[in-house]
Amino acid sequence: MRNSQEIRESFLACDRTTQWQLEDSISFKFPTYHPQGLVVTENYVFLSSVEVNEPPQNVFDPNKSTPGSGVGHLFIANRSGSLIKDLIIGEGSMYHPGGIDFDGEDIWIPVGEYRPHARSMVVAVNAFDFSIREVFRINDSIGWAVPDPEKSLIYGGNWGSRVLYVWNQKGEEIEQWKNPSHFVDYQDAIFLNSGEVIASGISVLLSNEEAEKQMASELGGLALLDFKTKKIVHEIPIYSHTKAGHVLTRNPFSLSITGEDLFLHVAPDDGDDLGGTSLSTYKAVRR
């Protein structure tokens, strides 16, 4: 498991002046579609992704919205980027997997409809034999799920992480709270210590001129969330972008630490973007 306390302390030392220096990049050697969540273990890379066959329509209009259709994937690759297994996850209109995390045994994944205020299921995939089990269902569109093995709880956020949840492993809601920050919409998250997670996210920024040209700028960010106090402990912006134009914290992310160095692992690009999807590692360089 990750060195949570060391990651926490190193993250708290980061701020808006921190630079993210590219250290390594591995191209995935298979179609990845639209990646959502990332877990990196000693032997494997787990990447959740949505393949959209029919785009949802009128997503933000509850009277007219349609779920569309597609396929939810959990790709399992080796550390060189070659595909080992493609697990199909979800059911019916619940085909959109979200941000994922690892508790030492299972990869926890929410899979929901591709629209807000809809339905989701949470599944657990064994990281060793790749077996899949459905754990519970929720009447909301859940964007990410993080297990707390110390308390046998699951933390999560809905569409845009406007509402943050705590469930037990039977799917019973323990509590929910409104996200006090509107800085970015969290897309993926990792467990730190009991009650705390670090989440990554993105804001799509549109000026009038950009909207007319159907162009958008992306701002990223990382935040330390405390589910005990229901507060944002620390948050920082991320400005760096890939060659395809995506901010680093667009969807899949993880953090690790080696010695005193904090590393950000990301896969922000889609399979059909310039160069396809790569797993890239950046080192935090503090000024």
Coordinates of C-alpha atoms in Angstrom, one line a residue:
M1 CA 0.0 0.0 0.0
R2 CA 1.0 3.6 -0.4
N3 CA 3.0 5.6 2.1
S4 CA 0.0 7.7 3.1
Q5 CA 1.5 9.9 5.8
E6 CA 4.5 10.8 3.7
I7 CA 2.3 11.6 0.7
R8 CA 0.1 13.7 2.9
E9 CA 3.0 15.8 4.3
S10 CA 4.6 16.2 0.8
F11 CA 1.2 17.3 -0.7
L12 CA 0.7 19.9 2.1
A13 CA 4.1 21.4 1.1
C14 CA 2.8 21.9 -2.5
D15 CA 1.2 25.2 -3.6
R16 CA 0.4 27.1 -6.7
T17 CA 4.1 27.7 -7.5
T18 CA 4.9 23.9 -7.6
Q19 CA 6.1 22.8 -11.0
W20 CA 5.4 19.3 -12.3
Q21 CA 8.4 17.9 -14.2
L22 CA 7.9 15.0 -16.6
E23 CA 9.9 12.0 -15.5
D24 CA 8.5 9.1 -17.5
S25 CA 5.8 8.2 -20.0
I26 CA 4.5 4.9 -21.2
S27 CA 2.1 4.6 -24.1
F28 CA -0.8 2.1 -23.8
K29 CA -0.7 -0.3 -26.7
F30 CA -4.4 -0.8 -27.1
P31 CA -7.6 1.4 -27.6
T32 CA -8.3 3.1 -24.4
Y33 CA -11.4 5.2 -25.3
H34 CA -12.1 7.8 -22.6
P35 CA -10.1 6.9 -19.4
Q36 CA -11.6 7.8 -16.0
G37 CA -9.7 6.2 -13.1
L38 CA -6.2 4.9 -12.4
V39 CA -4.6 2.4 -10.0
V40 CA -0.9 1.6 -10.3
T41 CA 0.4 -1.5 -8.4
E42 CA 3.8 -3.2 -8.5
N43 CA 2.9 -5.4 -11.4
Y44 CA -0.2 -3.9 -13.0
V45 CA -1.8 -0.7 -14.2
F46 CA -5.6 -0.6 -13.8
L47 CA -7.4 1.9 -16.0
S48 CA -11.2 2.4 -16.0
S49 CA -12.6 3.8 -19.2
V50 CA -15.9 4.5 -21.0
E51 CA -16.5 3.5 -24.6
V52 CA -19.5 5.5 -25.9
N53 CA -21.5 4.0 -28.7
E54 CA -24.5 6.4 -28.6
P55 CA -23.8 9.7 -26.8
P56 CA -26.4 10.8 -24.1
Q57 CA -28.6 13.6 -25.1
N58 CA -29.8 16.7 -23.1
V59 CA -27.6 15.5 -20.2
F60 CA -28.5 18.4 -17.9
D61 CA -32.3 18.5 -18.6
P62 CA -34.0 15.8 -16.4
N63 CA -37.1 16.0 -18.6
K64 CA -35.4 15.3 -21.9
S65 CA -32.1 13.5 -21.0
T66 CA -31.3 10.1 -22.4
P67 CA -28.6 7.8 -21.0
G68 CA -27.1 6.9 -24.4
S69 CA -25.3 3.6 -24.7
G70 CA -21.8 2.3 -24.3
V71 CA -19.4 -0.1 -22.6
G72 CA -17.6 0.2 -19.3
H73 CA -14.1 -1.2 -19.3
L74 CA -11.5 -1.9 -16.6
F75 CA -8.3 -2.4 -18.6
I76 CA -5.5 -4.3 -16.9
A77 CA -2.1 -3.7 -18.4
N78 CA 1.5 -4.5 -17.5
R79 CA 3.9 -1.8 -16.5
S80 CA 5.1 -1.6 -20.2
G81 CA 1.6 -0.7 -21.4
S82 CA 0.6 -4.0 -23.0
L83 CA -3.0 -5.2 -22.4
I84 CA -3.4 -8.2 -20.1
K85 CA -7.1 -8.2 -19.7
D86 CA -10.2 -6.1 -20.6
L87 CA -13.0 -6.5 -18.0
I88 CA -16.4 -5.4 -19.1
I89 CA -18.1 -3.7 -16.1
G90 CA -21.6 -2.2 -15.6
E91 CA -25.1 -3.2 -16.6
G92 CA -27.5 -1.8 -19.2
S93 CA -27.5 2.1 -19.1
M94 CA -25.0 2.0 -16.2
Y95 CA -21.9 1.8 -18.5
H96 CA -19.8 4.8 -17.3
P97 CA -17.1 3.8 -14.8
G98 CA -15.6 6.6 -12.7
G99 CA -12.5 7.1 -10.5
I100 CA -11.1 4.1 -8.7
D101 CA -8.9 3.1 -5.8
F102 CA -7.3 0.0 -4.3
D103 CA -7.6 -1.3 -0.8
G104 CA -4.8 -4.0 -1.0
E105 CA -7.2 -6.6 -2.3
D106 CA -9.9 -5.1 -4.5
I107 CA -10.2 -2.3 -7.0
W108 CA -13.4 -0.3 -6.2
I109 CA -15.2 1.2 -9.1
P110 CA -18.5 3.1 -9.5
V111 CA -20.3 2.5 -12.7
G112 CA -23.2 4.8 -13.5
E113 CA -25.4 6.4 -16.2
Y114 CA -23.7 9.1 -18.3
R115 CA -25.9 11.9 -16.8
P116 CA -26.3 13.5 -13.4
H117 CA -28.9 12.5 -10.8
A118 CA -29.3 9.0 -12.3
R119 CA -28.2 5.5 -11.1
S120 CA -24.9 3.8 -10.2
M121 CA -23.5 0.6 -9.0
V122 CA -20.3 0.0 -7.1
V123 CA -18.3 -3.0 -8.0
A124 CA -15.1 -4.5 -6.6
V125 CA -12.6 -6.3 -8.8
N126 CA -10.1 -8.6 -7.2
A127 CA -6.6 -7.3 -8.1
F128 CA -5.2 -10.8 -8.2
D129 CA -7.7 -13.1 -9.9
F130 CA -9.7 -10.3 -11.6
S131 CA -13.0 -11.6 -10.4
I132 CA -15.9 -9.0 -10.3
R133 CA -18.6 -8.7 -7.7
E134 CA -21.3 -6.1 -7.4
V135 CA -21.3 -4.5 -3.9
F136 CA -24.3 -2.1 -3.9
R137 CA -26.4 0.4 -5.9
I138 CA -27.0 4.1 -5.4
N139 CA -29.7 6.5 -6.7
D140 CA -27.2 9.1 -7.9
S141 CA -24.5 9.4 -10.5
I142 CA -21.3 8.5 -8.7
G143 CA -18.1 9.8 -10.2
W144 CA -15.5 8.1 -8.0
A145 CA -15.3 5.7 -5.0
V146 CA -12.5 5.2 -2.5
P147 CA -12.4 2.4 0.1
D148 CA -11.4 3.1 3.7
P149 CA -10.1 -0.3 4.9
E150 CA -9.5 1.0 8.4
K151 CA -13.3 1.7 8.9
S152 CA -14.8 -0.6 6.3
L153 CA -16.3 2.5 4.6
I154 CA -16.5 3.8 1.1
Y155 CA -16.1 7.5 0.3
G156 CA -17.4 9.0 -3.0
G157 CA -18.6 12.0 -4.9
N158 CA -21.4 12.4 -7.4
W159 CA -21.5 14.1 -10.8
G160 CA -19.0 17.0 -10.5
S161 CA -18.5 16.0 -6.8
R162 CA -21.0 18.5 -5.7
V163 CA -22.2 16.1 -3.1
L164 CA -19.8 13.9 -1.1
Y165 CA -20.9 10.6 0.4
V166 CA -20.0 8.0 3.0
W167 CA -21.4 4.5 2.7
N168 CA -20.8 1.2 4.6
Q169 CA -19.9 -1.8 2.5
K170 CA -23.6 -2.8 2.4
G171 CA -24.3 0.4 0.5
E172 CA -26.1 2.0 3.4
E173 CA -25.6 5.7 3.4
I174 CA -23.8 6.9 6.5
E175 CA -23.8 10.6 5.6
Q176 CA -23.5 13.1 2.8
W177 CA -22.3 16.7 2.7
K178 CA -22.1 19.4 0.1
N179 CA -18.7 20.1 -1.4
P180 CA -17.6 23.5 0.1
S181 CA -15.2 24.1 -2.9
H182 CA -16.3 25.0 -6.4
F183 CA -12.7 25.2 -7.7
V184 CA -12.7 22.0 -9.7
D185 CA -14.9 19.0 -10.3
Y186 CA -13.2 15.9 -8.7
Q187 CA -12.9 13.0 -11.1
D188 CA -10.6 10.5 -9.3
A189 CA -9.3 10.0 -5.7
I190 CA -7.0 8.0 -3.5
F191 CA -7.3 7.0 0.1
L192 CA -4.8 8.5 2.6
N193 CA -5.7 7.8 6.2
S194 CA -9.1 7.1 7.8
G195 CA -11.4 9.9 6.8
E196 CA -9.0 11.6 4.3
V197 CA -8.6 11.3 0.6
I198 CA -6.8 13.3 -2.1
A199 CA -8.9 14.0 -5.1
S200 CA -8.0 15.3 -8.6
G201 CA -10.2 17.2 -10.9
I202 CA -10.8 19.6 -13.7
S203 CA -12.7 22.8 -14.5
V204 CA -13.6 23.6 -18.1
L205 CA -13.3 27.4 -18.6
L206 CA -15.2 29.0 -21.4
S207 CA -15.0 32.6 -22.5
N208 CA -17.6 34.1 -24.8
E209 CA -15.1 33.9 -27.7
E210 CA -14.2 30.3 -26.9
A211 CA -17.8 29.3 -26.6
E212 CA -18.5 30.7 -30.1
K213 CA -15.6 28.7 -31.5
Q214 CA -16.5 25.6 -29.4
M215 CA -13.1 25.8 -27.7
A216 CA -12.4 25.5 -24.0
S217 CA -9.5 25.9 -21.6
E218 CA -8.9 23.4 -18.8
L219 CA -7.8 24.1 -15.3
G220 CA -6.8 21.3 -13.1
G221 CA -6.4 20.8 -9.3
L222 CA -5.8 18.5 -6.4
A223 CA -7.5 18.7 -3.0
L224 CA -7.1 17.0 0.4
L225 CA -10.6 16.2 1.7
D226 CA -11.4 15.4 5.3
F227 CA -14.6 13.4 5.6
K228 CA -14.4 13.7 9.4
T229 CA -14.6 17.5 9.6
K230 CA -16.3 17.9 6.1
K231 CA -13.6 20.4 5.1
I232 CA -11.1 20.9 2.3
V233 CA -7.7 20.8 4.1
H234 CA -5.6 21.9 1.2
E235 CA -6.0 22.5 -2.5
I236 CA -3.7 23.5 -5.3
P237 CA -4.2 24.4 -9.0
I238 CA -2.6 22.4 -11.8
Y239 CA -1.7 24.3 -14.9
S240 CA 0.4 21.8 -17.0
H241 CA -1.1 20.3 -20.1
T242 CA -0.4 17.4 -22.5
K243 CA 0.4 17.9 -26.2
A244 CA -3.2 17.0 -26.9
G245 CA -4.2 20.0 -24.8
H246 CA -5.6 18.3 -21.7
V247 CA -4.7 19.4 -18.2
L248 CA -2.8 16.7 -16.2
T249 CA -5.6 16.0 -13.7
R250 CA -8.3 15.4 -16.3
N251 CA -9.6 12.1 -14.9
P252 CA -7.2 9.3 -14.0
F253 CA -4.6 10.0 -11.4
S254 CA -2.6 8.6 -8.5
L255 CA 0.2 9.8 -6.2
S256 CA 3.3 8.0 -4.9
I257 CA 6.4 9.0 -3.0
T258 CA 10.1 7.9 -3.3
G259 CA 12.4 9.3 -0.7
E260 CA 11.5 12.9 -0.4
D261 CA 10.1 13.2 -3.9
L262 CA 6.3 13.3 -4.6
F263 CA 5.2 11.8 -8.0
L264 CA 1.9 12.4 -9.8
H265 CA 0.8 9.6 -12.1
V266 CA -1.8 10.6 -14.8
A267 CA -3.4 9.4 -18.0
P268 CA -5.4 12.5 -19.2
D269 CA -5.6 11.8 -22.9
D270 CA -8.2 9.8 -24.7
G271 CA -7.4 6.9 -27.0
D272 CA -8.2 9.0 -30.1
D273 CA -6.3 12.1 -29.0
L274 CA -3.0 13.1 -30.5
G275 CA -0.6 10.3 -29.6
G276 CA -3.3 8.3 -27.8
T277 CA -3.3 7.6 -24.1
S278 CA -0.1 7.4 -22.1
L279 CA 0.6 6.8 -18.4
S280 CA 2.9 9.8 -17.5
T281 CA 4.8 10.4 -14.2
Y282 CA 5.6 13.9 -13.0
K283 CA 7.7 14.9 -10.1
A284 CA 6.7 17.8 -7.8
V285 CA 9.4 20.5 -8.0
R286 CA 8.8 23.1 -5.3
R287 CA 10.2 26.6 -5.5

